[in-house]
Amino acid sequence: MGNSNQKPSDVTLITHRTTVPSSEQNAAASLDYNTCLLKFFEKLELTADEGNVYPGVLSRKAFENTFHGPLKLFGKILYTQMQDGHVEKDRITKEQFVKAGKEILNLHEVNDQKKYYFRLFALGKNALTKDDSRDLVVVCYALALSLSSIPYSQFENSEGCREAMVNSMFGIQETISYEDFERWMEKHCPHLFSSVHEWVLCILTGSKSHTEEVTTAVPELDHILKGHYLINKTVLWCMTISLPGVYITIPKPTDLRTQPSPYAFVSSSVQDLLQKARLPHCQTWNLLYNSNDHGLSMNRFSHHVSSYKGSCVTLLSFEAKNLYCIASDCGWREGSRRYGNDQCLLIQLLPIYRVMQAGPNMLLWNEYNREMKKGIQIGRDAKSLILEIPSEFDTIKHYGVTCKLHRVEVWGCGGPGALEAQVKQKQWEIKDTQKHRTKKFTLHQKSESWEDNPDKQLLEWGGISTNHSYR
């Protein structure tokens, strides 16, 4: 400007809910809302072109021209919404602007936010068309970048990601009602509108300029968005609108409130919301394994991801332009038992965008148990696996169909602490291995003779003569 009936039993997504402010807080905030909105209106008047000739009235052209680049479209639909859906009206008064702005600023409940923005992108209709939804996806992506001060850009698969999301939303239908859209959003991307609402709050309260979206860069994300990884801005955004907070490391509300805030007049619940832009918090992600650099093999995968105890996301690219994200809330664990906690997810990003499964006991990685199939299994039902990677690590089974595995990336989401703990664990393992290598259990050890060796007695108990005196 985020994010409740659980549908399929295999999907458990965690969303956040905004606390409604008290009546006293609402009354105080309302006065400040008026002040902010009047200042913003006056600013728009001052920066308007010569066509805006009526004092106290803002023309459609003047309003839309304040939005630049990819946000031009959003300026058009926002103006129509603020005019109560009247496309034919070319002017908005100061009073209409303040009234419409206060309606947005008072959207404290997540469900109210979803209804408002659905109506906005549906242009006042009762259902979204596919073209409406394409605009919705483009604007949500652009506003998420703008909120995080990340320059807007398109990537090779940006169009594919957009269409994957639209196809997931509609299926074979041509339109989608609010009820169906809400169920889809709840299951697949509960945080879709978070950045939209946060951006609008920032603009209307004057805490952020509406012209910043193409001027400011964020170097903190450069290590992720270098261009030669499976993750780019579009893929990262797609993941963040689905992933729970354990992967995004959003600060706790109590921590946020101890920091200086430009929104001091706004209720504490809205302050929390404004500072929860999800993309910047991915800057703490660390690349653990990249098959293009480290080699596509189970041995190399194991070497780089083992002992990492934090949450992580694994991207798998394979035949038929498939791109999957395995989100493990407890890292990768080798063993003969299924594992994973409540915030595990399996997301298909391409060619269709959807959360395939979520919940505990979704992962199995077996390397050493000879009585079980070796490799990696993804799926809560062992009899109906979604993905399966054999120990050879060159193919992948997708619903039982063998496909060529192209690339694998693992990103640790646990922050510096989890990475440091992994490094220390690996250093200990190296020292322990070296210690055992130098310990020689031979007959030539000075402190031990064959007669005193416990192996001699074990062999003799087994009926094997150990009299080597003739040697």
Coordinates of C-alpha atoms in Angstrom, one line a residue:
M1 CA 0.0 0.0 0.0
G2 CA -1.3 -9.7 5.9
N3 CA -2.9 -12.6 6.2
S4 CA -7.5 -18.8 8.6
N5 CA -10.1 -22.1 8.1
Q6 CA -7.5 -24.7 7.3
K7 CA -8.6 -26.6 4.2
P8 CA -6.7 -29.7 3.3
S9 CA -5.5 -31.6 6.3
D10 CA -1.9 -31.6 5.0
V11 CA -1.6 -27.9 5.0
T12 CA -0.9 -25.9 8.2
L13 CA 0.2 -22.3 7.5
I14 CA 1.1 -19.9 10.3
T15 CA -0.2 -16.3 9.8
H16 CA -0.1 -13.2 12.0
R17 CA -3.1 -11.3 13.3
T18 CA -3.1 -7.6 14.1
T19 CA -4.5 -6.6 17.5
V20 CA -7.3 -4.1 17.3
P21 CA -6.4 -0.8 19.1
S22 CA -8.4 0.5 22.0
S23 CA -11.1 3.2 21.5
E24 CA -8.8 5.8 23.0
Q25 CA -6.0 4.8 20.7
N26 CA -8.3 4.9 17.7
A27 CA -9.5 8.4 18.7
A28 CA -6.0 9.7 19.1
A29 CA -4.8 8.1 15.9
S30 CA -7.8 9.4 13.9
L31 CA -6.8 13.0 14.7
D32 CA -3.2 12.3 13.5
Y33 CA -4.6 10.5 10.4
N34 CA -6.4 13.7 9.5
T35 CA -3.2 15.7 9.8
C36 CA -1.1 13.3 7.8
L37 CA -3.7 12.9 5.0
L38 CA -4.2 16.6 4.7
K39 CA -0.4 17.1 4.5
F40 CA -0.1 14.4 1.8
F41 CA -3.0 15.9 -0.2
E42 CA -1.3 19.4 0.0
K43 CA 1.9 17.8 -1.1
L44 CA 0.2 16.2 -4.1
E45 CA -1.3 19.6 -5.0
L46 CA 2.0 21.4 -4.9
T47 CA 3.7 18.8 -7.1
A48 CA 0.8 18.5 -9.6
D49 CA 1.2 19.7 -13.1
E50 CA -0.5 22.8 -14.6
G51 CA -3.7 20.8 -15.4
N52 CA -4.6 20.8 -11.7
V53 CA -6.3 24.3 -11.5
Y54 CA -8.9 23.9 -8.8
P55 CA -7.8 24.6 -5.2
G56 CA -8.7 21.9 -2.8
V57 CA -9.4 19.4 -5.6
L58 CA -6.9 16.9 -7.2
S59 CA -7.3 15.8 -10.7
R60 CA -7.1 12.2 -11.8
K61 CA -4.1 13.0 -14.0
A62 CA -2.3 14.8 -11.2
F63 CA -2.8 12.0 -8.7
E64 CA -1.7 9.2 -11.2
N65 CA 1.3 11.2 -12.3
T66 CA 2.8 11.0 -8.8
F67 CA 3.3 7.3 -9.2
H68 CA 6.2 6.3 -11.4
G69 CA 7.6 3.2 -13.1
P70 CA 5.8 -0.1 -12.3
L71 CA 3.6 1.7 -9.7
K72 CA 1.8 3.8 -12.3
L73 CA -0.8 1.1 -12.6
F74 CA -1.4 1.1 -8.8
G75 CA -1.9 4.9 -8.9
K76 CA -4.8 4.4 -11.4
I77 CA -6.6 1.7 -9.5
L78 CA -6.1 3.4 -6.1
Y79 CA -7.6 6.6 -7.4
T80 CA -10.7 4.7 -8.7
Q81 CA -11.0 3.0 -5.3
M82 CA -10.8 6.3 -3.5
Q83 CA -13.6 7.6 -5.8
D84 CA -15.8 4.7 -4.7
G85 CA -15.3 2.9 -8.0
H86 CA -16.4 5.9 -10.2
V87 CA -14.1 5.6 -13.2
E88 CA -15.7 8.5 -14.9
K89 CA -14.9 11.1 -12.2
D90 CA -11.8 13.1 -13.0
R91 CA -11.4 15.0 -9.7
I92 CA -11.3 14.1 -6.0
T93 CA -11.8 16.7 -3.3
K94 CA -9.7 17.1 -0.2
E95 CA -12.6 15.7 1.9
Q96 CA -13.1 12.7 -0.3
F97 CA -9.3 12.0 -0.1
V98 CA -9.2 12.2 3.7
K99 CA -12.3 10.0 4.1
A100 CA -10.9 7.3 1.7
G101 CA -7.4 7.5 3.3
K102 CA -8.8 7.0 6.8
E103 CA -10.7 3.9 5.6
I104 CA -7.4 2.4 4.6
L105 CA -5.6 3.5 7.8
N106 CA -8.3 1.9 9.9
L107 CA -8.0 -1.5 8.3
H108 CA -6.5 -3.1 11.5
E109 CA -7.9 -6.6 10.9
V110 CA -6.2 -8.8 8.3
N111 CA -9.5 -10.1 6.9
D112 CA -10.6 -6.5 6.4
Q113 CA -7.4 -5.8 4.5
K114 CA -7.9 -8.8 2.2
K115 CA -11.5 -7.7 1.4
Y116 CA -10.4 -4.1 0.7
Y117 CA -7.5 -5.0 -1.6
F118 CA -9.5 -7.7 -3.4
R119 CA -12.2 -5.1 -4.2
L120 CA -9.4 -2.6 -5.2
F121 CA -7.9 -5.0 -7.8
A122 CA -11.3 -6.3 -8.9
L123 CA -12.1 -2.6 -9.8
G124 CA -15.2 -2.7 -7.6
K125 CA -16.5 -6.0 -9.1
N126 CA -17.5 -9.1 -7.2
A127 CA -14.9 -11.3 -8.9
L128 CA -11.4 -11.1 -10.3
T129 CA -10.7 -11.7 -13.9
K130 CA -7.3 -13.2 -15.1
D131 CA -6.2 -9.7 -16.3
D132 CA -7.1 -8.3 -12.8
S133 CA -5.1 -10.9 -11.1
R134 CA -2.1 -10.3 -13.4
D135 CA -2.2 -6.7 -12.3
L136 CA -2.5 -7.8 -8.7
V137 CA 0.6 -10.0 -8.8
V138 CA 2.7 -7.3 -10.6
V139 CA 1.6 -4.6 -8.2
C140 CA 2.1 -6.8 -5.0
Y141 CA 5.6 -7.6 -6.2
A142 CA 6.5 -4.0 -7.1
L143 CA 5.2 -2.7 -3.8
A144 CA 7.1 -5.3 -1.8
L145 CA 10.3 -4.2 -3.5
S146 CA 9.5 -0.6 -3.0
L147 CA 8.7 -1.0 0.6
S148 CA 12.1 -2.7 1.1
S149 CA 13.8 0.0 -1.1
I150 CA 14.9 -2.5 -3.7
P151 CA 15.0 -1.3 -7.3
Y152 CA 12.3 -3.0 -9.5
S153 CA 13.5 -5.3 -12.2
Q154 CA 12.3 -8.2 -14.2
F155 CA 14.2 -11.5 -14.5
E156 CA 14.2 -14.4 -17.0
N157 CA 11.4 -16.3 -15.2
S158 CA 9.5 -13.3 -13.8
E159 CA 6.7 -13.7 -16.4
G160 CA 6.7 -17.4 -15.7
C161 CA 6.3 -16.9 -11.9
R162 CA 3.5 -14.4 -12.5
E163 CA 1.6 -16.8 -14.8
A164 CA 2.3 -19.7 -12.4
M165 CA 0.5 -17.8 -9.7
V166 CA -2.4 -16.7 -11.9
N167 CA -2.9 -20.3 -13.1
S168 CA -2.8 -21.6 -9.6
M169 CA -5.4 -19.0 -8.6
F170 CA -7.9 -19.8 -11.4
G171 CA -7.4 -23.3 -12.6
I172 CA -9.9 -23.8 -15.4
Q173 CA -12.1 -20.9 -14.2
E174 CA -12.2 -17.5 -16.0
T175 CA -13.1 -15.5 -12.8
I176 CA -12.7 -16.0 -9.1
S177 CA -14.9 -14.9 -6.3
Y178 CA -13.7 -13.4 -3.0
E179 CA -14.5 -16.6 -1.1
D180 CA -12.5 -18.7 -3.5
F181 CA -9.7 -16.2 -3.6
E182 CA -9.5 -16.1 0.2
R183 CA -9.2 -19.9 0.4
W184 CA -6.5 -19.9 -2.3
M185 CA -4.6 -17.1 -0.5
E186 CA -5.0 -18.8 2.9
K187 CA -3.5 -22.0 1.6
H188 CA -0.8 -20.8 -0.7
C189 CA 0.3 -17.3 0.1
P190 CA -1.1 -15.8 3.3
H191 CA 1.3 -12.8 3.2
L192 CA 0.4 -11.7 -0.3
F193 CA -1.1 -8.3 0.8
S194 CA 1.2 -7.6 3.7
S195 CA 3.6 -5.4 1.7
V196 CA 0.8 -3.8 -0.2
H197 CA -0.9 -2.6 3.0
E198 CA 2.4 -1.6 4.7
W199 CA 3.4 0.4 1.6
V200 CA 0.1 2.3 1.5
L201 CA 0.3 3.0 5.3
C202 CA 3.8 4.4 4.8
I203 CA 2.7 6.7 1.9
L204 CA -0.5 8.0 3.5
T205 CA 1.2 8.7 6.9
G206 CA 4.1 10.5 5.1
S207 CA 6.8 8.2 6.5
K208 CA 8.0 7.3 3.0
S209 CA 8.0 9.1 -0.3
H210 CA 5.9 7.7 -3.1
T211 CA 8.8 8.5 -5.5
E212 CA 11.4 6.3 -3.8
E213 CA 10.6 3.0 -5.5
V214 CA 13.1 3.5 -8.4
T215 CA 15.8 5.5 -6.6
T216 CA 17.1 3.6 -3.6
A217 CA 19.2 0.3 -3.6
V218 CA 19.7 -2.1 -0.7
P219 CA 23.2 -3.6 -0.9
E220 CA 22.4 -6.0 2.0
L221 CA 20.6 -8.4 -0.5
D222 CA 23.3 -8.4 -3.1
H223 CA 24.8 -11.6 -1.8
I224 CA 21.5 -13.3 -2.5
L225 CA 20.5 -11.6 -5.7
K226 CA 23.8 -11.8 -7.7
G227 CA 22.0 -13.2 -10.7
H228 CA 23.6 -16.6 -11.0
Y229 CA 21.6 -18.4 -8.4
L230 CA 18.1 -20.0 -8.7
I231 CA 17.0 -17.3 -6.3
N232 CA 16.3 -13.9 -7.8
K233 CA 14.0 -11.1 -6.7
T234 CA 10.9 -12.6 -8.1
V235 CA 11.6 -16.1 -6.7
L236 CA 12.6 -14.6 -3.3
W237 CA 9.3 -12.6 -3.2
C238 CA 7.3 -15.7 -4.1
M239 CA 8.8 -17.6 -1.2
T240 CA 8.4 -14.8 1.3
I241 CA 4.6 -14.5 0.8
S242 CA 4.3 -18.2 1.7
L243 CA 7.0 -18.9 4.3
P244 CA 6.2 -18.6 8.0
G245 CA 8.3 -16.2 10.1
V246 CA 10.8 -18.8 11.2
Y247 CA 12.5 -18.5 7.8
I248 CA 12.3 -14.7 7.6
T249 CA 13.6 -13.9 11.1
I250 CA 11.1 -11.0 11.6
P251 CA 12.0 -9.2 14.9
K252 CA 9.6 -9.7 17.8
P253 CA 7.1 -6.8 18.3
T254 CA 8.6 -6.1 21.7
D255 CA 12.0 -5.6 20.0
L256 CA 10.5 -3.4 17.3
R257 CA 8.9 -1.1 19.9
T258 CA 12.2 -0.3 21.6
Q259 CA 13.6 1.1 18.3
P260 CA 13.0 4.7 17.2
S261 CA 9.9 4.7 15.0
P262 CA 8.8 7.3 12.4
Y263 CA 5.2 6.2 13.2
A264 CA 5.1 7.3 16.9
F265 CA 1.6 8.6 16.6
V266 CA 0.2 5.4 15.1
S267 CA -1.1 2.6 17.3
S268 CA 1.4 0.0 18.5
S269 CA -0.2 -2.8 16.4
V270 CA 0.2 -0.7 13.2
Q271 CA 3.8 0.1 14.2
D272 CA 4.5 -3.6 14.3
L273 CA 2.9 -4.1 10.9
L274 CA 4.8 -1.2 9.3
Q275 CA 8.2 -2.6 10.3
K276 CA 7.6 -6.2 9.1
A277 CA 8.7 -5.8 5.5
R278 CA 9.7 -9.4 4.8
L279 CA 12.3 -9.1 2.0
P280 CA 15.0 -7.2 4.0
H281 CA 15.1 -9.9 6.7
C282 CA 16.3 -12.4 4.1
Q283 CA 19.6 -10.7 4.0
T284 CA 20.6 -13.0 6.9
W285 CA 20.3 -16.0 4.6
N286 CA 23.6 -17.8 3.9
L287 CA 24.3 -20.0 0.9
L288 CA 25.2 -23.5 2.3
Y289 CA 25.3 -25.5 -0.9
N290 CA 25.2 -24.7 -4.6
S291 CA 25.5 -27.6 -7.0
N292 CA 26.9 -25.4 -9.8
D293 CA 29.8 -24.5 -7.6
H294 CA 30.2 -27.5 -5.2
G295 CA 29.2 -30.3 -7.6
L296 CA 25.9 -32.2 -8.0
S297 CA 26.4 -35.2 -5.7
M298 CA 25.0 -36.6 -2.4
N299 CA 28.5 -36.5 -0.9
R300 CA 29.0 -32.8 -1.6
F301 CA 25.4 -32.0 -0.5
S302 CA 26.0 -33.9 2.8
H303 CA 29.3 -32.1 3.4
H304 CA 27.8 -28.6 3.1
V305 CA 24.4 -29.0 4.8
S306 CA 25.0 -31.4 7.6
S307 CA 25.4 -30.0 11.2
Y308 CA 23.3 -26.9 10.2
K309 CA 20.6 -26.8 12.9
G310 CA 18.7 -23.7 11.8
S311 CA 15.8 -23.5 9.3
C312 CA 16.7 -23.6 5.7
V313 CA 15.2 -23.5 2.2
T314 CA 16.3 -25.8 -0.6
L315 CA 15.6 -25.0 -4.2
L316 CA 15.4 -27.9 -6.7
S317 CA 15.4 -27.3 -10.5
F318 CA 14.6 -30.3 -12.7
E319 CA 13.2 -31.4 -16.0
A320 CA 10.0 -29.8 -17.5
K321 CA 10.9 -26.4 -16.1
N322 CA 10.0 -27.5 -12.5
L323 CA 11.2 -25.3 -9.6
Y324 CA 10.5 -26.5 -6.1
C325 CA 11.2 -25.0 -2.6
I326 CA 11.7 -27.4 0.3
A327 CA 11.4 -25.3 3.5
S328 CA 12.7 -27.2 6.5
D329 CA 12.2 -25.6 9.9
C330 CA 15.0 -27.7 11.5
G331 CA 17.6 -28.0 8.8
W332 CA 18.7 -31.3 7.1
R333 CA 19.0 -34.4 9.2
E334 CA 20.4 -37.8 8.0
G335 CA 18.6 -40.8 9.6
S336 CA 16.1 -43.5 9.2
R337 CA 13.1 -41.6 10.6
R338 CA 10.9 -38.9 9.1
Y339 CA 11.3 -35.5 10.6
G340 CA 10.2 -31.9 10.3
N341 CA 8.1 -29.7 12.5
D342 CA 4.8 -27.7 12.0
Q343 CA 6.4 -25.0 9.8
C344 CA 7.8 -27.3 7.2
L345 CA 6.5 -26.5 3.7
L346 CA 6.9 -27.9 0.2
I347 CA 6.2 -25.1 -2.4
Q348 CA 6.1 -25.6 -6.2
L349 CA 7.2 -22.3 -7.7
L350 CA 7.1 -23.3 -11.4
P351 CA 5.4 -24.1 -13.7
I352 CA 2.4 -23.6 -11.3
Y353 CA 2.7 -21.8 -7.9
R354 CA 1.2 -23.7 -4.9
V355 CA 2.0 -25.0 -1.5
M356 CA 2.0 -28.7 -2.1
Q357 CA 2.2 -29.8 1.6
A358 CA 2.9 -28.4 5.0
G359 CA 3.3 -29.8 8.4
P360 CA 5.5 -32.3 10.4
N361 CA 7.3 -35.4 9.4
M362 CA 7.6 -34.5 5.7
L363 CA 11.3 -35.2 5.2
L364 CA 13.5 -38.3 5.2
W365 CA 17.2 -38.4 4.3
N366 CA 18.8 -41.9 4.6
E367 CA 22.4 -42.5 3.6
Y368 CA 23.5 -45.5 5.8
N369 CA 20.6 -47.7 6.7
R370 CA 20.8 -50.7 4.3
E371 CA 17.4 -51.9 5.1
M372 CA 15.8 -48.7 3.7
K373 CA 15.9 -47.0 0.3
K374 CA 18.8 -44.6 0.3
G375 CA 18.4 -40.9 -0.7
I376 CA 15.9 -38.1 0.1
Q377 CA 12.2 -38.5 0.3
I378 CA 9.7 -35.5 0.4
G379 CA 6.1 -36.1 1.4
R380 CA 4.2 -36.8 4.6
D381 CA 2.8 -40.1 3.2
A382 CA 5.6 -42.6 2.5
K383 CA 3.3 -44.5 0.1
S384 CA 2.6 -41.4 -1.9
L385 CA 5.8 -39.3 -2.2
I386 CA 5.9 -36.0 -4.1
L387 CA 9.7 -35.9 -4.6
E388 CA 12.4 -38.5 -4.3
I389 CA 16.1 -38.0 -4.9
P390 CA 18.2 -41.2 -5.1
S391 CA 21.7 -41.4 -3.6
E392 CA 23.2 -41.0 -7.1
F393 CA 21.9 -37.4 -7.0
D394 CA 21.5 -37.0 -10.8
T395 CA 17.7 -37.7 -11.1
I396 CA 14.6 -36.9 -9.2
K397 CA 11.2 -38.7 -9.1
H398 CA 8.3 -36.4 -9.3
Y399 CA 5.1 -38.3 -8.3
G400 CA 7.0 -41.4 -9.3
V401 CA 8.1 -40.1 -12.7
T402 CA 11.9 -40.0 -13.1
C403 CA 13.2 -36.6 -14.3
K404 CA 16.7 -35.2 -14.8
L405 CA 17.9 -33.2 -11.8
H406 CA 19.5 -29.9 -13.0
R407 CA 20.4 -27.8 -9.9
V408 CA 20.2 -27.8 -6.1
E409 CA 20.7 -24.9 -3.8
V410 CA 20.4 -24.8 0.0
W411 CA 20.1 -21.5 1.9
G412 CA 20.4 -21.3 5.6
C413 CA 17.8 -19.1 7.2
G414 CA 19.0 -19.3 10.8
G415 CA 21.2 -16.2 10.8
P416 CA 24.9 -15.9 11.8
G417 CA 24.4 -17.9 15.0
A418 CA 23.3 -21.1 13.1
L419 CA 26.2 -20.7 10.6
E420 CA 28.8 -20.2 13.4
A421 CA 27.4 -23.3 15.2
Q422 CA 27.8 -25.4 12.0
V423 CA 31.4 -24.2 11.5
K424 CA 32.3 -25.1 15.1
Q425 CA 30.6 -28.5 14.8
K426 CA 32.5 -29.3 11.6
Q427 CA 35.8 -28.2 13.2
W428 CA 35.2 -30.5 16.1
E429 CA 34.4 -33.4 13.8
I430 CA 37.7 -32.8 11.9
K431 CA 39.7 -32.8 15.1
D432 CA 37.9 -35.9 16.3
T433 CA 38.6 -37.7 13.1
Q434 CA 42.3 -36.8 13.2
K435 CA 42.5 -37.9 16.8
H436 CA 41.2 -41.4 16.0
R437 CA 43.5 -41.7 12.9
T438 CA 46.6 -41.1 15.1
K439 CA 45.6 -43.7 17.6
K440 CA 47.1 -47.0 16.4
F441 CA 45.9 -50.3 17.8
T442 CA 48.8 -52.4 16.7
L443 CA 51.0 -55.0 18.3
H444 CA 53.9 -52.6 18.1
Q445 CA 52.4 -50.1 20.6
K446 CA 54.9 -49.9 23.5
S447 CA 52.2 -50.0 26.1
E448 CA 50.6 -53.2 24.8
S449 CA 51.6 -56.7 23.8
W450 CA 49.6 -59.4 22.1
E451 CA 49.3 -61.4 25.3
D452 CA 47.6 -58.4 26.9
N453 CA 45.5 -57.5 24.0
P454 CA 41.7 -58.1 24.6
D455 CA 41.3 -59.2 21.0
K456 CA 43.4 -62.3 21.7
Q457 CA 40.9 -63.4 24.4
L458 CA 37.9 -62.7 22.1
L459 CA 39.4 -64.9 19.4
E460 CA 40.2 -67.7 21.7
W461 CA 36.7 -67.6 23.1
G462 CA 35.6 -68.1 19.5
G463 CA 37.7 -71.3 19.2
I464 CA 40.6 -69.7 17.2
S465 CA 44.1 -70.5 18.3
T466 CA 46.2 -67.4 18.8
N467 CA 49.5 -69.1 19.7
H468 CA 52.0 -67.2 17.5
S469 CA 55.1 -68.1 19.4
Y470 CA 56.6 -69.8 16.4
R471 CA 56.7 -66.4 14.6

